[in-house]
Amino acid sequence: MVCFRTGESRDRLRHRALLATLALSFAIVQPVAGQFVWDTPRMIGPESPGGFGLYWMRAGALPGDGDAVMGTWTLPGFDGAVAVRGGGGRGAGDEIAGFGGVDVRAPLARHSERQPIDLEWSGGLGAGVGEYVLVSVPVGLSAGRSWSSGSVWFAPYVYLGIALDFRTGDEAPDEEFDVQGSAEVGFDLALDRARRFVIRASGALADRQAFAVGFAISGGS
């Protein structure tokens, strides 16, 4: 269940989410070339932090993908369930491309004596804008478990899912719709008990390949 912070109205939070989404949409519709898949890597484990994140990404889901920079922000008031991401880099033909979208997540199970791992569901909606528009809807499950010793906290995870892609534009491939599999291995690492600064890395395999490394700030529990 999504919880709202005391003193903040539902309408105010919805307005904030709408403004953030509109700003992100404006950023990714600027005239650019190249192409990126917005949701790869997912970087969503069962205990992955919220807050603000900044990452370097080496994309590889589409031919000619290159280096990119990605930022993420967990929207306040949704108990960590909703986040936005966006970025840009050099895609096919060494041209600039942009991407962005909205991620949603919800826990399915937490570890116990009988259940050794944490499970979480995630989905999203976003687009990559370059030579053409690539709209993607990812859905998947992540599984992981965290360990801590003193001030060190470590949380590896795996992700499995699918993504529905829709392509449109003059330069788009003839096949407008496509469904691709997604597999990912990642980890989160903090060296302070409060997890105010979390080092993060993730590698996507299968049809949608990419690698990202960076950090999240003020998102720990």
mmCIF file of C-alpha atoms in Angstrom:
data_model
loop_
_atom_site.group_PDB
_atom_site.id
_atom_site.type_symbol
_atom_site.label_atom_id
_atom_site.label_comp_id
_atom_site.label_asym_id
_atom_site.label_seq_id
_atom_site.Cartn_x
_atom_site.Cartn_y
_atom_site.Cartn_z
ATOM 1 C CA MET A 1 0.000 0.000 0.000
ATOM 2 C CA VAL A 2 1.332 3.451 -0.898
ATOM 3 C CA CYS A 3 1.690 5.755 2.117
ATOM 4 C CA PHE A 4 1.584 9.555 2.093
ATOM 5 C CA ARG A 5 3.640 11.717 4.404
ATOM 6 C CA THR A 6 1.882 13.607 7.178
ATOM 7 C CA GLY A 7 0.967 17.181 6.283
ATOM 8 C CA GLU A 8 1.076 16.696 2.506
ATOM 9 C CA SER A 9 -2.137 16.407 0.545
ATOM 10 C CA ARG A 10 -2.735 13.849 -2.172
ATOM 11 C CA ASP A 11 -3.389 16.642 -4.696
ATOM 12 C CA ARG A 12 -0.074 18.317 -3.948
ATOM 13 C CA LEU A 13 1.843 15.074 -4.437
ATOM 14 C CA ARG A 14 0.015 14.363 -7.677
ATOM 15 C CA HIS A 15 0.896 17.831 -8.939
ATOM 16 C CA ARG A 16 4.549 17.242 -8.098
ATOM 17 C CA ALA A 17 4.567 13.913 -9.923
ATOM 18 C CA LEU A 18 2.842 15.480 -12.939
ATOM 19 C CA LEU A 19 5.306 18.372 -13.103
ATOM 20 C CA ALA A 20 8.261 15.996 -12.859
ATOM 21 C CA THR A 21 6.843 13.809 -15.619
ATOM 22 C CA LEU A 22 6.165 16.792 -17.887
ATOM 23 C CA ALA A 23 9.670 18.134 -17.337
ATOM 24 C CA LEU A 24 11.153 14.738 -18.143
ATOM 25 C CA SER A 25 8.988 14.409 -21.258
ATOM 26 C CA PHE A 26 10.085 17.843 -22.475
ATOM 27 C CA ALA A 27 13.723 16.889 -21.987
ATOM 28 C CA ILE A 28 13.520 13.746 -24.119
ATOM 29 C CA VAL A 29 11.546 15.153 -27.078
ATOM 30 C CA GLN A 30 14.268 17.570 -28.215
ATOM 31 C CA PRO A 31 15.502 16.890 -31.791
ATOM 32 C CA VAL A 32 18.302 14.317 -31.484
ATOM 33 C CA ALA A 33 19.698 11.387 -33.428
ATOM 34 C CA GLY A 34 20.971 7.975 -32.408
ATOM 35 C CA GLN A 35 18.847 5.760 -30.135
ATOM 36 C CA PHE A 36 18.698 4.396 -26.580
ATOM 37 C CA VAL A 37 16.472 1.987 -24.669
ATOM 38 C CA TRP A 38 15.279 3.907 -21.592
ATOM 39 C CA ASP A 39 14.783 0.973 -19.179
ATOM 40 C CA THR A 40 18.110 -0.862 -19.486
ATOM 41 C CA PRO A 41 19.596 -1.607 -17.070
ATOM 42 C CA ARG A 42 16.607 -1.588 -14.693
ATOM 43 C CA MET A 43 18.732 -1.151 -11.532
ATOM 44 C CA ILE A 44 15.804 -2.138 -9.299
ATOM 45 C CA GLY A 45 16.532 -4.714 -6.604
ATOM 46 C CA PRO A 46 14.274 -5.574 -3.644
ATOM 47 C CA GLU A 47 16.283 -3.304 -1.325
ATOM 48 C CA SER A 48 17.693 -0.810 -3.817
ATOM 49 C CA PRO A 49 17.752 2.727 -2.388
ATOM 50 C CA GLY A 50 15.642 5.683 -3.387
ATOM 51 C CA GLY A 51 16.713 9.299 -3.282
ATOM 52 C CA PHE A 52 18.761 10.827 -6.095
ATOM 53 C CA GLY A 53 21.020 8.685 -8.272
ATOM 54 C CA LEU A 54 23.631 9.502 -10.899
ATOM 55 C CA TYR A 55 25.152 6.838 -13.177
ATOM 56 C CA TRP A 56 27.518 6.313 -16.071
ATOM 57 C CA MET A 57 26.058 3.807 -18.508
ATOM 58 C CA ARG A 58 27.507 1.762 -21.328
ATOM 59 C CA ALA A 59 24.516 0.823 -23.462
ATOM 60 C CA GLY A 60 24.356 -2.133 -25.820
ATOM 61 C CA ALA A 61 20.692 -2.992 -26.335
ATOM 62 C CA LEU A 62 20.660 -1.482 -29.839
ATOM 63 C CA PRO A 63 23.367 -1.524 -32.539
ATOM 64 C CA GLY A 64 25.756 1.396 -32.151
ATOM 65 C CA ASP A 65 24.832 2.252 -28.566
ATOM 66 C CA GLY A 66 27.573 4.029 -26.655
ATOM 67 C CA ASP A 67 28.232 5.877 -23.407
ATOM 68 C CA ALA A 68 25.454 7.729 -21.595
ATOM 69 C CA VAL A 69 24.734 9.522 -18.324
ATOM 70 C CA MET A 70 21.557 8.685 -16.397
ATOM 71 C CA GLY A 71 19.901 10.337 -13.412
ATOM 72 C CA THR A 72 17.147 8.921 -11.198
ATOM 73 C CA TRP A 73 14.924 10.503 -8.554
ATOM 74 C CA THR A 74 12.444 8.800 -6.221
ATOM 75 C CA LEU A 75 9.299 10.918 -5.921
ATOM 76 C CA PRO A 76 8.542 11.916 -2.319
ATOM 77 C CA GLY A 77 5.321 10.781 -0.687
ATOM 78 C CA PHE A 78 4.977 7.418 -2.435
ATOM 79 C CA ASP A 79 6.977 5.335 0.053
ATOM 80 C CA GLY A 80 9.657 4.686 -2.582
ATOM 81 C CA ALA A 81 7.183 3.153 -5.049
ATOM 82 C CA VAL A 82 7.519 5.710 -7.889
ATOM 83 C CA ALA A 83 10.672 7.116 -9.482
ATOM 84 C CA VAL A 84 11.642 8.958 -12.652
ATOM 85 C CA ARG A 85 14.773 8.517 -14.711
ATOM 86 C CA GLY A 86 16.278 10.292 -17.678
ATOM 87 C CA GLY A 87 19.515 10.900 -19.481
ATOM 88 C CA GLY A 88 21.352 11.048 -22.754
ATOM 89 C CA GLY A 89 24.486 10.024 -24.565
ATOM 90 C CA ARG A 90 25.942 8.968 -27.891
ATOM 91 C CA GLY A 91 23.944 6.365 -29.762
ATOM 92 C CA ALA A 92 24.088 4.905 -33.261
ATOM 93 C CA GLY A 93 26.255 6.846 -35.695
ATOM 94 C CA ASP A 94 27.968 8.656 -32.787
ATOM 95 C CA GLU A 95 24.952 10.958 -32.527
ATOM 96 C CA ILE A 96 23.305 12.307 -29.383
ATOM 97 C CA ALA A 97 20.159 10.527 -28.132
ATOM 98 C CA GLY A 98 17.925 11.001 -25.090
ATOM 99 C CA PHE A 99 15.734 8.782 -22.926
ATOM 100 C CA GLY A 100 13.454 8.955 -19.898
ATOM 101 C CA GLY A 101 10.589 7.252 -18.121
ATOM 102 C CA VAL A 102 8.735 6.417 -14.924
ATOM 103 C CA ASP A 103 9.434 3.338 -12.762
ATOM 104 C CA VAL A 104 6.983 1.757 -10.312
ATOM 105 C CA ARG A 105 7.787 -1.010 -7.817
ATOM 106 C CA ALA A 106 6.078 -3.019 -5.082
ATOM 107 C CA PRO A 107 7.382 -5.679 -2.659
ATOM 108 C CA LEU A 108 5.992 -9.195 -3.022
ATOM 109 C CA ALA A 109 7.758 -11.041 -0.192
ATOM 110 C CA ARG A 110 10.369 -10.345 2.462
ATOM 111 C CA HIS A 111 12.877 -12.895 3.693
ATOM 112 C CA SER A 112 12.068 -15.042 6.705
ATOM 113 C CA GLU A 113 13.114 -18.380 8.152
ATOM 114 C CA ARG A 114 11.176 -20.165 5.403
ATOM 115 C CA GLN A 115 11.707 -17.521 2.696
ATOM 116 C CA PRO A 116 15.457 -16.856 2.279
ATOM 117 C CA ILE A 117 15.194 -14.053 -0.290
ATOM 118 C CA ASP A 118 13.307 -10.817 -0.919
ATOM 119 C CA LEU A 119 11.053 -10.556 -3.981
ATOM 120 C CA GLU A 120 9.815 -7.405 -5.694
ATOM 121 C CA TRP A 121 7.706 -6.565 -8.737
ATOM 122 C CA SER A 122 8.522 -3.600 -10.980
ATOM 123 C CA GLY A 123 7.103 -2.000 -14.109
ATOM 124 C CA GLY A 124 7.361 1.252 -15.999
ATOM 125 C CA LEU A 125 6.680 3.394 -19.034
ATOM 126 C CA GLY A 126 9.129 5.520 -20.973
ATOM 127 C CA ALA A 127 10.755 6.301 -24.295
ATOM 128 C CA GLY A 128 14.042 6.718 -26.069
ATOM 129 C CA VAL A 129 14.090 9.516 -28.642
ATOM 130 C CA GLY A 130 16.646 9.632 -31.436
ATOM 131 C CA GLU A 131 16.468 8.481 -35.047
ATOM 132 C CA TYR A 132 12.967 7.352 -34.126
ATOM 133 C CA VAL A 133 10.802 7.070 -30.993
ATOM 134 C CA LEU A 134 11.072 3.830 -29.040
ATOM 135 C CA VAL A 135 8.376 3.456 -26.359
ATOM 136 C CA SER A 136 8.985 0.610 -23.899
ATOM 137 C CA VAL A 137 6.898 -0.989 -21.150
ATOM 138 C CA PRO A 138 9.058 -3.224 -18.917
ATOM 139 C CA VAL A 139 7.620 -5.701 -16.394
ATOM 140 C CA GLY A 140 9.645 -8.035 -14.213
ATOM 141 C CA LEU A 141 10.631 -9.551 -10.878
ATOM 142 C CA SER A 142 13.770 -9.017 -8.835
ATOM 143 C CA ALA A 143 15.145 -11.289 -6.121
ATOM 144 C CA GLY A 144 17.898 -10.577 -3.633
ATOM 145 C CA ARG A 145 19.116 -10.542 -0.074
ATOM 146 C CA SER A 146 21.129 -8.043 1.943
ATOM 147 C CA TRP A 147 23.905 -8.625 4.491
ATOM 148 C CA SER A 148 25.467 -6.203 6.929
ATOM 149 C CA SER A 149 28.546 -6.253 9.142
ATOM 150 C CA GLY A 150 29.308 -3.188 11.201
ATOM 151 C CA SER A 151 28.898 -0.172 8.955
ATOM 152 C CA VAL A 152 29.090 -2.220 5.716
ATOM 153 C CA TRP A 153 25.841 -3.152 3.956
ATOM 154 C CA PHE A 154 25.772 -5.287 0.780
ATOM 155 C CA ALA A 155 22.679 -6.208 -1.269
ATOM 156 C CA PRO A 156 23.145 -8.250 -4.477
ATOM 157 C CA TYR A 157 20.144 -9.043 -6.674
ATOM 158 C CA VAL A 158 19.001 -10.582 -9.947
ATOM 159 C CA TYR A 159 16.219 -9.371 -12.239
ATOM 160 C CA LEU A 160 14.173 -11.238 -14.858
ATOM 161 C CA GLY A 161 11.503 -9.668 -17.032
ATOM 162 C CA ILE A 162 10.167 -8.741 -20.438
ATOM 163 C CA ALA A 163 9.683 -5.459 -22.262
ATOM 164 C CA LEU A 164 7.084 -4.517 -24.854
ATOM 165 C CA ASP A 165 8.563 -2.117 -27.425
ATOM 166 C CA PHE A 166 6.739 0.154 -29.863
ATOM 167 C CA ARG A 167 8.682 1.992 -32.575
ATOM 168 C CA THR A 168 7.439 4.956 -34.578
ATOM 169 C CA GLY A 169 8.973 7.559 -36.888
ATOM 170 C CA ASP A 170 10.295 7.834 -40.430
ATOM 171 C CA GLU A 171 13.530 6.005 -39.558
ATOM 172 C CA ALA A 172 11.883 3.327 -37.404
ATOM 173 C CA PRO A 173 12.323 -0.370 -38.310
ATOM 174 C CA ASP A 174 9.503 -2.029 -40.246
ATOM 175 C CA GLU A 175 8.560 -4.116 -37.218
ATOM 176 C CA GLU A 176 6.654 -1.682 -34.996
ATOM 177 C CA PHE A 177 6.014 -4.010 -32.031
ATOM 178 C CA ASP A 178 8.470 -6.339 -30.336
ATOM 179 C CA VAL A 179 8.753 -8.256 -27.060
ATOM 180 C CA GLN A 180 12.222 -8.810 -25.600
ATOM 181 C CA GLY A 181 13.492 -10.713 -22.608
ATOM 182 C CA SER A 182 15.576 -9.032 -19.926
ATOM 183 C CA ALA A 183 18.004 -10.485 -17.371
ATOM 184 C CA GLU A 184 20.155 -8.487 -14.982
ATOM 185 C CA VAL A 185 22.640 -8.892 -12.135
ATOM 186 C CA GLY A 186 23.429 -6.003 -9.793
ATOM 187 C CA PHE A 187 24.428 -4.946 -6.306
ATOM 188 C CA ASP A 188 24.110 -2.056 -3.853
ATOM 189 C CA LEU A 189 26.910 -1.290 -1.380
ATOM 190 C CA ALA A 190 26.969 1.168 1.521
ATOM 191 C CA LEU A 191 29.812 1.861 3.920
ATOM 192 C CA ASP A 192 27.835 3.828 6.513
ATOM 193 C CA ARG A 193 25.082 2.521 8.779
ATOM 194 C CA ALA A 194 22.532 5.121 7.630
ATOM 195 C CA ARG A 195 23.133 4.301 3.936
ATOM 196 C CA ARG A 196 23.179 7.958 2.970
ATOM 197 C CA PHE A 197 25.578 7.169 0.129
ATOM 198 C CA VAL A 198 25.126 3.879 -1.761
ATOM 199 C CA ILE A 199 27.448 2.626 -4.499
ATOM 200 C CA ARG A 200 25.481 0.865 -7.217
ATOM 201 C CA ALA A 201 26.310 -1.273 -10.270
ATOM 202 C CA SER A 202 24.259 -3.423 -12.615
ATOM 203 C CA GLY A 203 24.761 -5.415 -15.805
ATOM 204 C CA ALA A 204 21.922 -6.375 -18.151
ATOM 205 C CA LEU A 205 22.132 -9.535 -20.259
ATOM 206 C CA ALA A 206 19.899 -11.345 -22.775
ATOM 207 C CA ASP A 207 18.257 -9.213 -25.499
ATOM 208 C CA ARG A 208 18.764 -5.870 -23.727
ATOM 209 C CA GLN A 209 22.417 -5.539 -22.810
ATOM 210 C CA ALA A 210 23.914 -2.631 -20.884
ATOM 211 C CA PHE A 211 26.085 -1.804 -17.888
ATOM 212 C CA ALA A 212 25.764 1.026 -15.381
ATOM 213 C CA VAL A 213 27.657 2.142 -12.298
ATOM 214 C CA GLY A 214 27.142 5.117 -10.000
ATOM 215 C CA PHE A 215 25.683 6.126 -6.656
ATOM 216 C CA ALA A 216 22.496 7.061 -4.841
ATOM 217 C CA ILE A 217 22.294 9.767 -2.165
ATOM 218 C CA SER A 218 19.919 10.064 0.810
ATOM 219 C CA GLY A 219 17.870 7.059 -0.176
ATOM 220 C CA GLY A 220 18.863 4.509 2.425
ATOM 221 C CA SER A 221 16.725 3.185 5.239
#
